[in-house]
Amino acid sequence: MSVISFEVIYRGIFQKSLAVKISRTLILAAVKEGKPGISFGRYSDSPERNGIPAKQFGYIADNEEELETVAAQYEPKQVDISICVDDTLCKGVESWAWYGLQPINAVTKPGGTLIVTSNQKEDDLVQHIHRRETPYKLAIIPGEASFAGLWVYKDDGTDARCLAAALKAEPTMCSIASLESAIRENIGSETHVEAAREVYEDLRPVEIEPGQGNDEVPFTFELLKWHEMRQGVVIDGVGGHEGFRGGEGGYEPGRNPYFKKWSTRTMRPVVSFEKCTKCTLCWVACPDTCFDVTPDGFFDANMEACCGCGVCEAICPVKDCITMVNEVVFDERDSQWQMWQENKEDYDKYMDEKITTGKIDGRHPITGLAGAFSGIGLETGHNPETAKIKPLKDL
Amino acid sequence: MATATEQQQGAGVHLLTGSEVMAHICRLADVDVITAYPIRPYDTVMQYVSKFIAEGDFDADYIPAESEHGQFEIVKHASACGARVFTGSSGVGWLYAMEPLAVTAGLRLPMVALVGCRALDDPGAFGTEHNDAMLVRDLGWMINFPDTAQEVIELGLLAYRVAEDPRVYLPCAIAMDGAFLTHSQATVRLPGQDEVNAFLPPYDRGDLLLHPDNPITIAPQANEDWLMEVRRQSSEAAKNSYTVLKEAHADFSKIFGTNTNPFLDEYMTEDADVVLCGVGTLSLPVKVAIREMRKEGKKVGMVRLKWFRPFPTEELRESLSRFKAVGVIDRDYSFGSPYHGGIVYNEIKAAMYGADKVPHLKGFVCGLGGREVLLEDVKQMADKVISMGQNDAADNEVDWIGVRG
């Protein structure tokens, strides 16, 4: 087998326990068969920030010497398996330690497998994932982004299902029996074991061909040489402001052109300009100054800068004027006000469609974030009537 | 008619302590922001500075801080905003400011600070030891050790000139022996304001200035993609400080009409077989003991380092290679270090490694906690070095001199 490497890409803090559990349990399953492994979080993601993308890594080897050979490189440059536990991350990953916005499949090996928990179909989801020159496999585990890692929420079995999917992708890691035994010991219930077994039997990864997917060029930046950098740990400030989209009227604050922040977003505000009374509260309350003032005095949430916190929706006094919508249903980051200006009828249709398909239920009561807080009904098993997510068997 | 203070301030010869001379440097250099927090022996400088300000002879923002940490933070920020600054501390007070001390060097801010060298607690003590000043030696701080009140003029003015040079932008500590220099009056020739102005240009922070008209971020978080390059820049700045110091020293000699060596103070070395090495005020008993030993026909000399950072590696190698044996006297300790020697001893040994001609080196720990280095002590050390030279055999034992037992 030699060495298998994997990563778990997750939302900081909210999914940390989940990611750690997946990473550790996979190693512990292999350890049962005498294979050594290591599991670790990306050091520079720590201390994690709410919702900001972060990574866990793991190696499983046949023997200690093999393990040392790969572990000598602290952070894997390529992995056999990438596990992504929030499908909104498929648009790109920008950690707070700032490595730039990276494609979700940036370190997935040619021919490796990207496992995503999502309610999207492969064809839709792949539109979000940056295209690349080498093929890889995409495997979807049906489900919303899980916040099961937060202890206050019901466990939805995402951990066990991701483990089974990983084993399916790289079956040489260990036997399904060892995995089941590790799940029993480290996660807990027979329901989890059952959920894992279902995924192991039913998961059908699809091949993604070179060139398939999002054609946006991944953001790159130059790492300056020491003598090219400014002295005194000084960096240029982001100053000034200009009119809306560089025009005469309105107001756009100066923003860092390199650090976009939008990859932190799991949902975005959709604004009904027909209902807006221009009360300014969203513009005042936004903690990221993401609302641009339009020449006619509306407030347009800038989709490059919005973190998706939902404060604007909470503070807006007009019913249904600002609605938070699941980020995964959007394929663009265009100006909503401009869309509305161009064709008000089309914009209303766009808005209705997005709100219908991406309306978020079961929001986190404190953070307001999206996620499968109600779980998929493990307590009642995979009952299609109580579970919001279809069991894999029914797909 | 000139007031007493005006007379005192004029160029010419005065009876002054080392601290008082440093206060005159602040006045002559027209320092903008000064912060103080009491701890002896450094605090004497603040008594003189505040007196100058109170009497209207000097205009500066003088801020008594709530602790050493705050004291050094305030001037650090003022320095980023383009102010020429002065502060200082001693012993564990200086260590309480260790966080700002590290970041001041990291941010390349040209703070000048007086360290009134004092033993680190415990036991609570206030006599001279150099460990306090030496603790910043790896961080990018320049450090000099004046041996007389007169030399404070040279090392104090050079501190500002070199620290504020855009090729350097590093802080500088003036490490002054507590009591022996901070509290002892000697005759000092003060320079005139015109000479100082000719030597010391105004501090210009250039495009690194923290000001609303120059929007910049300083001290951001940075990951492993960036930090090593930042450290490499600091290393370059520290290298530059050597060249800039030589340049500035040449200007100093010209403007003030002095004739000193920028890095080393050599005494009776021309025909010496062996020399004693060290920093600070112990040069006085060493010189006197050398004179007495010369009468006995012992060819002993002295090489004193004026600057510990930048470390004058080349000059030192060239100088010490001329002698059969060298004794290094440390007024500090480095417990558990090679041969359990002091900091200066280990540094000189490292500098000599690989030189064409390496003299035998012996280390001494002496004069800790403000204990006097007696003439007998010096003679005892010199004799050991002489016999090491005569035997032509290495003696790596580090001896404690003047300790009971």
JSON list of C-alpha atoms in Angstrom, two decimals, chain B residues 266 272-277 303 313-328 339 345 347-363 384-396:
[
{"chain": "B", "resi": 266, "resn": "GLU", "atom": "CA", "xyz": [43.68, 49.24, 23.15]},
{"chain": "B", "resi": 272, "resn": "ALA", "atom": "CA", "xyz": [52.36, 43.22, 24.88]},
{"chain": "B", "resi": 273, "resn": "ASP", "atom": "CA", "xyz": [52.73, 39.45, 25.14]},
{"chain": "B", "resi": 274, "resn": "VAL", "atom": "CA", "xyz": [49.31, 39.02, 26.68]},
{"chain": "B", "resi": 275, "resn": "VAL", "atom": "CA", "xyz": [46.19, 41.16, 27.02]},
{"chain": "B", "resi": 276, "resn": "LEU", "atom": "CA", "xyz": [43.10, 41.29, 29.18]},
{"chain": "B", "resi": 277, "resn": "CYS", "atom": "CA", "xyz": [39.79, 41.80, 27.41]},
{"chain": "B", "resi": 303, "resn": "VAL", "atom": "CA", "xyz": [41.80, 45.40, 24.61]},
{"chain": "B", "resi": 313, "resn": "THR", "atom": "CA", "xyz": [34.75, 40.33, 14.57]},
{"chain": "B", "resi": 314, "resn": "GLU", "atom": "CA", "xyz": [37.41, 41.33, 12.04]},
{"chain": "B", "resi": 315, "resn": "GLU", "atom": "CA", "xyz": [38.98, 44.04, 14.21]},
{"chain": "B", "resi": 316, "resn": "LEU", "atom": "CA", "xyz": [39.08, 41.70, 17.18]},
{"chain": "B", "resi": 317, "resn": "ARG", "atom": "CA", "xyz": [40.63, 38.82, 15.22]},
{"chain": "B", "resi": 318, "resn": "GLU", "atom": "CA", "xyz": [43.26, 41.12, 13.85]},
{"chain": "B", "resi": 319, "resn": "SER", "atom": "CA", "xyz": [44.01, 42.58, 17.26]},
{"chain": "B", "resi": 320, "resn": "LEU", "atom": "CA", "xyz": [44.06, 39.43, 19.39]},
{"chain": "B", "resi": 321, "resn": "SER", "atom": "CA", "xyz": [46.07, 37.41, 16.86]},
{"chain": "B", "resi": 322, "resn": "ARG", "atom": "CA", "xyz": [49.06, 39.54, 17.84]},
{"chain": "B", "resi": 323, "resn": "PHE", "atom": "CA", "xyz": [49.25, 38.11, 21.38]},
{"chain": "B", "resi": 324, "resn": "LYS", "atom": "CA", "xyz": [50.38, 34.82, 22.86]},
{"chain": "B", "resi": 325, "resn": "ALA", "atom": "CA", "xyz": [47.49, 34.62, 25.26]},
{"chain": "B", "resi": 326, "resn": "VAL", "atom": "CA", "xyz": [44.30, 36.51, 26.07]},
{"chain": "B", "resi": 327, "resn": "GLY", "atom": "CA", "xyz": [42.26, 36.68, 29.26]},
{"chain": "B", "resi": 328, "resn": "VAL", "atom": "CA", "xyz": [38.61, 37.63, 28.99]},
{"chain": "B", "resi": 339, "resn": "TYR", "atom": "CA", "xyz": [33.46, 25.91, 29.99]},
{"chain": "B", "resi": 345, "resn": "TYR", "atom": "CA", "xyz": [34.36, 35.04, 26.73]},
{"chain": "B", "resi": 347, "resn": "GLU", "atom": "CA", "xyz": [31.57, 35.36, 22.03]},
{"chain": "B", "resi": 348, "resn": "ILE", "atom": "CA", "xyz": [35.28, 36.16, 21.64]},
{"chain": "B", "resi": 349, "resn": "LYS", "atom": "CA", "xyz": [36.12, 32.45, 21.46]},
{"chain": "B", "resi": 350, "resn": "ALA", "atom": "CA", "xyz": [33.56, 32.01, 18.68]},
{"chain": "B", "resi": 351, "resn": "ALA", "atom": "CA", "xyz": [34.94, 35.03, 16.83]},
{"chain": "B", "resi": 352, "resn": "MET", "atom": "CA", "xyz": [38.50, 33.68, 17.00]},
{"chain": "B", "resi": 353, "resn": "TYR", "atom": "CA", "xyz": [37.64, 30.24, 15.68]},
{"chain": "B", "resi": 354, "resn": "GLY", "atom": "CA", "xyz": [39.27, 29.72, 12.31]},
{"chain": "B", "resi": 355, "resn": "ALA", "atom": "CA", "xyz": [41.52, 32.78, 12.53]},
{"chain": "B", "resi": 356, "resn": "ASP", "atom": "CA", "xyz": [45.02, 32.29, 11.05]},
{"chain": "B", "resi": 357, "resn": "LYS", "atom": "CA", "xyz": [46.61, 32.73, 14.44]},
{"chain": "B", "resi": 358, "resn": "VAL", "atom": "CA", "xyz": [44.53, 32.01, 17.51]},
{"chain": "B", "resi": 359, "resn": "PRO", "atom": "CA", "xyz": [45.95, 32.94, 20.92]},
{"chain": "B", "resi": 360, "resn": "HIS", "atom": "CA", "xyz": [45.19, 30.82, 23.96]},
{"chain": "B", "resi": 361, "resn": "LEU", "atom": "CA", "xyz": [42.07, 32.17, 25.62]},
{"chain": "B", "resi": 362, "resn": "LYS", "atom": "CA", "xyz": [41.21, 32.02, 29.27]},
{"chain": "B", "resi": 363, "resn": "GLY", "atom": "CA", "xyz": [37.97, 33.16, 30.86]},
{"chain": "B", "resi": 384, "resn": "LYS", "atom": "CA", "xyz": [47.41, 33.26, 34.93]},
{"chain": "B", "resi": 385, "resn": "VAL", "atom": "CA", "xyz": [47.29, 34.49, 31.34]},
{"chain": "B", "resi": 386, "resn": "ILE", "atom": "CA", "xyz": [51.02, 35.12, 31.28]},
{"chain": "B", "resi": 387, "resn": "SER", "atom": "CA", "xyz": [51.78, 31.60, 32.48]},
{"chain": "B", "resi": 388, "resn": "MET", "atom": "CA", "xyz": [49.32, 30.18, 29.93]},
{"chain": "B", "resi": 389, "resn": "GLY", "atom": "CA", "xyz": [51.27, 32.08, 27.26]},
{"chain": "B", "resi": 390, "resn": "GLN", "atom": "CA", "xyz": [54.62, 30.92, 28.57]},
{"chain": "B", "resi": 391, "resn": "ASN", "atom": "CA", "xyz": [53.51, 27.29, 28.72]},
{"chain": "B", "resi": 392, "resn": "ASP", "atom": "CA", "xyz": [51.92, 27.62, 25.28]},
{"chain": "B", "resi": 393, "resn": "ALA", "atom": "CA", "xyz": [49.15, 25.36, 26.52]},
{"chain": "B", "resi": 394, "resn": "ALA", "atom": "CA", "xyz": [45.40, 25.88, 26.40]},
{"chain": "B", "resi": 395, "resn": "ASP", "atom": "CA", "xyz": [43.71, 26.47, 29.74]},
{"chain": "B", "resi": 396, "resn": "ASN", "atom": "CA", "xyz": [39.98, 26.19, 29.25]}
]
